[in-house]
């Protein structure tokens, strides 16, 4: 469901349905791009948004993708209905605030403006495998939003702190971040990370920014 302010997807929507654009896409191709990179087609035919979010696997694609979109999780259970921001919903690796008897009904995120730019990148050892590094960016200066999210942190997806430059529509995305500062932030988010992991996390962020820039150009 798409209205003026929000887009809502039901929990049972499969990855393949999004990949095939069987419903209107309000994300300038961002969701279909992410969906098409999840595992391989047999998994995408069966896997659902609700199942993926309930699993809260740090290496899952929707988790980082929807965190960048500032999504809300729609939940129902014995005590009624509630809505939780995805930031509060995921509490750790494969841990959420879902209580016994609760179900995810869907996911809702703010409508993007025409000028919004979205990018996504992941690094996996081979195609179809869960990612070793994930980065997602949603840059929507007309709505005052910019999120750069790093997945695969062994815990919750992490947002990078970004400067005021990030909210300018004219800033070329690849130049938005200072790579030294990014490295420092990643090292503090993931203190146990070795140099190899830090390197691929930095590389995947650059690729996500380049992806957003390329798609928008
Ligand atoms: C071989 C393989 C490779 C994969 N590779 C990737 C990958 O690269 N990237 C990626 O993101 N994912 C990957 N996945 C995960 C896959 O995409 C699915 O998201 C995941 O398997 C969940 O599947 P499902 O939607 O059928 O949920 P299920 O398997 O049915 O459920 C998973 C869990 O969530 C619970 N659940 C399901 N729906 C809801 C709901 N609506 N409300 C509350 N709880 C619910 C179930 O009770 C269960 O505990 C992979 C899976 C496999 C098997």
GROMACS .gro file of C-alpha atoms and ligand atoms in nm:
model
  270
    1UNK     CA    1   0.000   0.000   0.000
    2UNK     CA    2   0.142   0.337  -0.100
    3UNK     CA    3  -0.002   0.666   0.022
    4UNK     CA    4   0.127   1.022   0.037
    5UNK     CA    5   0.344   0.967   0.343
    6UNK     CA    6   0.415   0.597   0.378
    7UNK     CA    7   0.468   0.269   0.197
    8UNK     CA    8   0.349  -0.053   0.364
    9UNK     CA    9   0.448  -0.406   0.267
   10UNK     CA   10   0.279  -0.714   0.413
   11UNK     CA   11   0.489  -0.966   0.607
   12UNK     CA   12   0.409  -1.248   0.363
   13UNK     CA   13   0.545  -1.067   0.059
   14UNK     CA   14   0.821  -1.284  -0.082
   15UNK     CA   15   1.163  -1.163  -0.191
   16UNK     CA   16   1.077  -1.280  -0.545
   17UNK     CA   17   0.757  -1.072  -0.554
   18UNK     CA   18   0.963  -0.761  -0.485
   19UNK     CA   19   1.236  -0.864  -0.727
   20UNK     CA   20   0.975  -0.911  -1.002
   21UNK     CA   21   0.808  -0.579  -0.916
   22UNK     CA   22   0.473  -0.756  -0.874
   23UNK     CA   23   0.368  -0.452  -0.675
   24UNK     CA   24   0.435  -0.084  -0.742
   25UNK     CA   25   0.786   0.016  -0.638
   26UNK     CA   26   0.810   0.346  -0.451
   27UNK     CA   27   1.183   0.327  -0.386
   28UNK     CA   28   1.330   0.409  -0.728
   29UNK     CA   29   1.426   0.045  -0.777
   30UNK     CA   30   1.604   0.010  -0.441
   31UNK     CA   31   1.389  -0.274  -0.300
   32UNK     CA   32   1.393  -0.481  -0.624
   33UNK     CA   33   1.773  -0.439  -0.641
   34UNK     CA   34   1.816  -0.562  -0.285
   35UNK     CA   35   1.568  -0.848  -0.337
   36UNK     CA   36   1.741  -0.971  -0.651
   37UNK     CA   37   2.066  -1.015  -0.456
   38UNK     CA   38   1.922  -1.233  -0.179
   39UNK     CA   39   2.063  -1.587  -0.204
   40UNK     CA   40   1.933  -1.753  -0.521
   41UNK     CA   41   1.593  -1.773  -0.688
   42UNK     CA   42   1.464  -2.081  -0.500
   43UNK     CA   43   1.526  -1.905  -0.168
   44UNK     CA   44   1.372  -1.583  -0.296
   45UNK     CA   45   1.058  -1.770  -0.407
   46UNK     CA   46   0.995  -1.895  -0.053
   47UNK     CA   47   1.156  -1.637   0.178
   48UNK     CA   48   0.938  -1.355   0.309
   49UNK     CA   49   0.996  -1.011   0.452
   50UNK     CA   50   0.829  -1.109   0.780
   51UNK     CA   51   1.037  -1.426   0.816
   52UNK     CA   52   1.357  -1.243   0.743
   53UNK     CA   53   1.288  -0.962   0.992
   54UNK     CA   54   1.172  -1.204   1.263
   55UNK     CA   55   1.494  -1.401   1.217
   56UNK     CA   56   1.699  -1.079   1.263
   57UNK     CA   57   2.009  -1.237   1.117
   58UNK     CA   58   2.272  -0.960   1.104
   59UNK     CA   59   2.380  -1.084   0.761
   60UNK     CA   60   2.025  -1.067   0.618
   61UNK     CA   61   1.965  -0.811   0.347
   62UNK     CA   62   1.624  -0.674   0.452
   63UNK     CA   63   1.749  -0.585   0.798
   64UNK     CA   64   2.003  -0.331   0.673
   65UNK     CA   65   1.785  -0.223   0.382
   66UNK     CA   66   1.484  -0.138   0.600
   67UNK     CA   67   1.700   0.017   0.873
   68UNK     CA   68   1.827   0.262   0.610
   69UNK     CA   69   1.463   0.334   0.515
   70UNK     CA   70   1.380   0.415   0.882
   71UNK     CA   71   1.113   0.146   0.876
   72UNK     CA   72   0.851   0.068   1.136
   73UNK     CA   73   0.758  -0.293   1.210
   74UNK     CA   74   0.384  -0.360   1.238
   75UNK     CA   75   0.314  -0.625   1.500
   76UNK     CA   76   0.003  -0.794   1.634
   77UNK     CA   77  -0.040  -1.031   1.927
   78UNK     CA   78  -0.255  -1.132   2.221
   79UNK     CA   79  -0.231  -0.782   2.369
   80UNK     CA   80  -0.335  -0.612   2.044
   81UNK     CA   81  -0.138  -0.425   1.783
   82UNK     CA   82   0.181  -0.226   1.820
   83UNK     CA   83   0.435  -0.055   1.602
   84UNK     CA   84   0.806  -0.053   1.668
   85UNK     CA   85   1.086   0.128   1.491
   86UNK     CA   86   1.320  -0.125   1.336
   87UNK     CA   87   1.601   0.027   1.545
   88UNK     CA   88   1.424  -0.075   1.866
   89UNK     CA   89   1.279  -0.398   1.726
   90UNK     CA   90   1.617  -0.563   1.670
   91UNK     CA   91   1.806  -0.600   1.995
   92UNK     CA   92   2.095  -0.820   1.886
   93UNK     CA   93   2.205  -1.097   1.653
   94UNK     CA   94   1.888  -1.302   1.589
   95UNK     CA   95   1.715  -1.121   1.876
   96UNK     CA   96   1.407  -0.902   1.860
   97UNK     CA   97   1.143  -0.762   2.093
   98UNK     CA   98   0.881  -1.005   1.953
   99UNK     CA   99   0.699  -1.166   2.243
  100UNK     CA  100   0.536  -1.508   2.258
  101UNK     CA  101   0.228  -1.511   2.037
  102UNK     CA  102   0.324  -1.197   1.845
  103UNK     CA  103   0.340  -1.186   1.465
  104UNK     CA  104   0.487  -0.934   1.226
  105UNK     CA  105   0.207  -0.805   1.001
  106UNK     CA  106   0.421  -0.587   0.782
  107UNK     CA  107   0.677  -0.316   0.747
  108UNK     CA  108   0.614   0.054   0.684
  109UNK     CA  109   0.855   0.326   0.579
  110UNK     CA  110   0.832   0.693   0.480
  111UNK     CA  111   0.765   0.772   0.115
  112UNK     CA  112   1.078   0.884  -0.066
  113UNK     CA  113   1.093   1.211  -0.255
  114UNK     CA  114   1.162   1.217  -0.629
  115UNK     CA  115   1.522   1.320  -0.569
  116UNK     CA  116   1.598   1.047  -0.315
  117UNK     CA  117   1.902   0.832  -0.385
  118UNK     CA  118   1.936   0.480  -0.252
  119UNK     CA  119   2.232   0.248  -0.273
  120UNK     CA  120   2.310  -0.102  -0.159
  121UNK     CA  121   2.614  -0.325  -0.174
  122UNK     CA  122   2.727  -0.648  -0.019
  123UNK     CA  123   3.034  -0.864  -0.031
  124UNK     CA  124   2.994  -1.242  -0.020
  125UNK     CA  125   3.252  -1.511  -0.076
  126UNK     CA  126   3.042  -1.645  -0.362
  127UNK     CA  127   2.710  -1.545  -0.521
  128UNK     CA  128   2.411  -1.671  -0.324
  129UNK     CA  129   2.587  -1.687   0.011
  130UNK     CA  130   2.507  -1.477   0.315
  131UNK     CA  131   2.712  -1.158   0.311
  132UNK     CA  132   3.040  -1.090   0.487
  133UNK     CA  133   2.976  -0.716   0.459
  134UNK     CA  134   2.666  -0.509   0.382
  135UNK     CA  135   2.607  -0.135   0.345
  136UNK     CA  136   2.282   0.045   0.267
  137UNK     CA  137   2.224   0.413   0.207
  138UNK     CA  138   1.906   0.615   0.173
  139UNK     CA  139   1.971   0.982   0.098
  140UNK     CA  140   1.657   1.194   0.078
  141UNK     CA  141   1.757   1.556   0.142
  142UNK     CA  142   1.414   1.693   0.041
  143UNK     CA  143   1.272   1.509   0.342
  144UNK     CA  144   1.574   1.581   0.564
  145UNK     CA  145   1.678   1.216   0.578
  146UNK     CA  146   2.006   1.042   0.530
  147UNK     CA  147   2.102   0.706   0.671
  148UNK     CA  148   2.408   0.499   0.601
  149UNK     CA  149   2.379   0.157   0.760
  150UNK     CA  150   2.636  -0.114   0.804
  151UNK     CA  151   2.509  -0.470   0.846
  152UNK     CA  152   2.697  -0.788   0.936
  153UNK     CA  153   2.817  -0.637   1.263
  154UNK     CA  154   2.753  -0.957   1.461
  155UNK     CA  155   2.476  -0.758   1.630
  156UNK     CA  156   2.232  -0.485   1.535
  157UNK     CA  157   2.282  -0.291   1.212
  158UNK     CA  158   2.487   0.021   1.281
  159UNK     CA  159   2.426   0.369   1.149
  160UNK     CA  160   2.724   0.581   1.057
  161UNK     CA  161   2.732   0.930   1.200
  162UNK     CA  162   2.720   1.170   0.909
  163UNK     CA  163   2.799   1.540   0.887
  164UNK     CA  164   2.581   1.826   0.759
  165UNK     CA  165   2.722   1.772   0.409
  166UNK     CA  166   2.511   1.459   0.390
  167UNK     CA  167   2.189   1.656   0.382
  168UNK     CA  168   2.287   1.860   0.080
  169UNK     CA  169   2.140   1.733  -0.244
  170UNK     CA  170   2.440   1.868  -0.433
  171UNK     CA  171   2.704   1.666  -0.247
  172UNK     CA  172   2.827   1.388  -0.474
  173UNK     CA  173   2.753   1.076  -0.273
  174UNK     CA  174   3.093   0.912  -0.315
  175UNK     CA  175   3.249   1.222  -0.156
  176UNK     CA  176   3.011   1.236   0.136
  177UNK     CA  177   3.222   1.043   0.380
  178UNK     CA  178   3.574   1.081   0.504
  179UNK     CA  179   3.717   0.731   0.480
  180UNK     CA  180   3.943   0.773   0.785
  181UNK     CA  181   3.649   0.879   1.000
  182UNK     CA  182   3.439   0.589   0.870
  183UNK     CA  183   3.712   0.345   0.964
  184UNK     CA  184   3.728   0.488   1.315
  185UNK     CA  185   3.352   0.457   1.358
  186UNK     CA  186   3.350   0.100   1.232
  187UNK     CA  187   3.633   0.007   1.465
  188UNK     CA  188   3.440   0.146   1.761
  189UNK     CA  189   3.115  -0.029   1.656
  190UNK     CA  190   3.296  -0.360   1.609
  191UNK     CA  191   3.591  -0.365   1.850
  192UNK     CA  192   3.670  -0.733   1.789
  193UNK     CA  193   3.691  -0.686   1.412
  194UNK     CA  194   4.019  -0.775   1.242
  195UNK     CA  195   4.184  -0.571   0.967
  196UNK     CA  196   4.039  -0.784   0.686
  197UNK     CA  197   3.682  -0.735   0.810
  198UNK     CA  198   3.741  -0.364   0.860
  199UNK     CA  199   3.874  -0.337   0.504
  200UNK     CA  200   3.573  -0.511   0.348
  201UNK     CA  201   3.331  -0.304   0.559
  202UNK     CA  202   3.498   0.015   0.432
  203UNK     CA  203   3.493  -0.115   0.074
  204UNK     CA  204   3.126  -0.209   0.087
  205UNK     CA  205   3.030   0.139   0.213
  206UNK     CA  206   3.215   0.297  -0.080
  207UNK     CA  207   3.035   0.060  -0.318
  208UNK     CA  208   2.693   0.143  -0.172
  209UNK     CA  209   2.761   0.515  -0.211
  210UNK     CA  210   2.881   0.459  -0.567
  211UNK     CA  211   2.571   0.246  -0.636
  212UNK     CA  212   2.338   0.524  -0.513
  213UNK     CA  213   2.527   0.781  -0.719
  214UNK     CA  214   2.528   0.566  -1.032
  215UNK     CA  215   2.158   0.477  -1.010
  216UNK     CA  216   2.063   0.842  -0.962
  217UNK     CA  217   2.282   0.972  -1.249
  218LIG     C1  218   2.025  -2.138   0.162
  218LIG     C2  219   1.974  -2.006   0.214
  218LIG     C3  220   2.043  -1.891   0.180
  218LIG     C4  221   1.997  -1.767   0.226
  218LIG     N1  222   2.066  -1.654   0.192
  218LIG     C5  223   2.019  -1.534   0.232
  218LIG     C6  224   2.084  -1.413   0.194
  218LIG     O1  225   2.183  -1.411   0.121
  218LIG     N2  226   2.032  -1.296   0.240
  218LIG     C7  227   1.921  -1.292   0.320
  218LIG     O2  228   1.878  -1.184   0.358
  218LIG     N3  229   1.857  -1.404   0.357
  218LIG     C8  230   1.903  -1.524   0.315
  218LIG     N4  231   1.837  -1.637   0.353
  218LIG     C9  232   1.718  -1.625   0.439
  218LIG    C10  233   1.590  -1.628   0.355
  218LIG     O3  234   1.594  -1.525   0.261
  218LIG    C11  235   1.464  -1.610   0.440
  218LIG     O4  236   1.448  -1.475   0.473
  218LIG    C12  237   1.469  -1.685   0.567
  218LIG     O5  238   1.504  -1.819   0.539
  218LIG    C13  239   1.331  -1.681   0.634
  218LIG     O6  240   1.245  -1.756   0.554
  218LIG     P1  241   1.087  -1.744   0.565
  218LIG     O7  242   1.043  -1.609   0.527
  218LIG     O8  243   1.031  -1.860   0.490
  218LIG     O9  244   1.059  -1.759   0.720
  218LIG     P2  245   1.045  -1.892   0.804
  218LIG    O10  246   1.162  -1.981   0.778
  218LIG    O11  247   0.909  -1.946   0.787
  218LIG    O12  248   1.054  -1.831   0.950
  218LIG    C14  249   1.175  -1.788   1.006
  218LIG    C15  250   1.147  -1.754   1.153
  218LIG    O13  251   1.067  -1.637   1.158
  218LIG    C16  252   0.940  -1.666   1.217
  218LIG     N5  253   0.842  -1.593   1.137
  218LIG    C17  254   0.816  -1.607   1.004
  218LIG     N6  255   0.725  -1.516   0.965
  218LIG    C18  256   0.692  -1.444   1.075
  218LIG    C19  257   0.602  -1.335   1.099
  218LIG     N7  258   0.528  -1.281   1.002
  218LIG     N8  259   0.594  -1.287   1.225
  218LIG    C20  260   0.668  -1.340   1.325
  218LIG     N9  261   0.754  -1.442   1.309
  218LIG    C21  262   0.767  -1.493   1.185
  218LIG    C22  263   0.922  -1.817   1.213
  218LIG    O14  264   0.843  -1.862   1.319
  218LIG    C23  265   1.066  -1.863   1.226
  218LIG    O15  266   1.107  -1.860   1.361
  218LIG    C24  267   1.881  -1.761   0.309
  218LIG    C25  268   1.813  -1.879   0.342
  218LIG    C26  269   1.858  -1.999   0.296
  218LIG    C27  270   1.780  -2.122   0.332
   0.00000   0.00000   0.00000
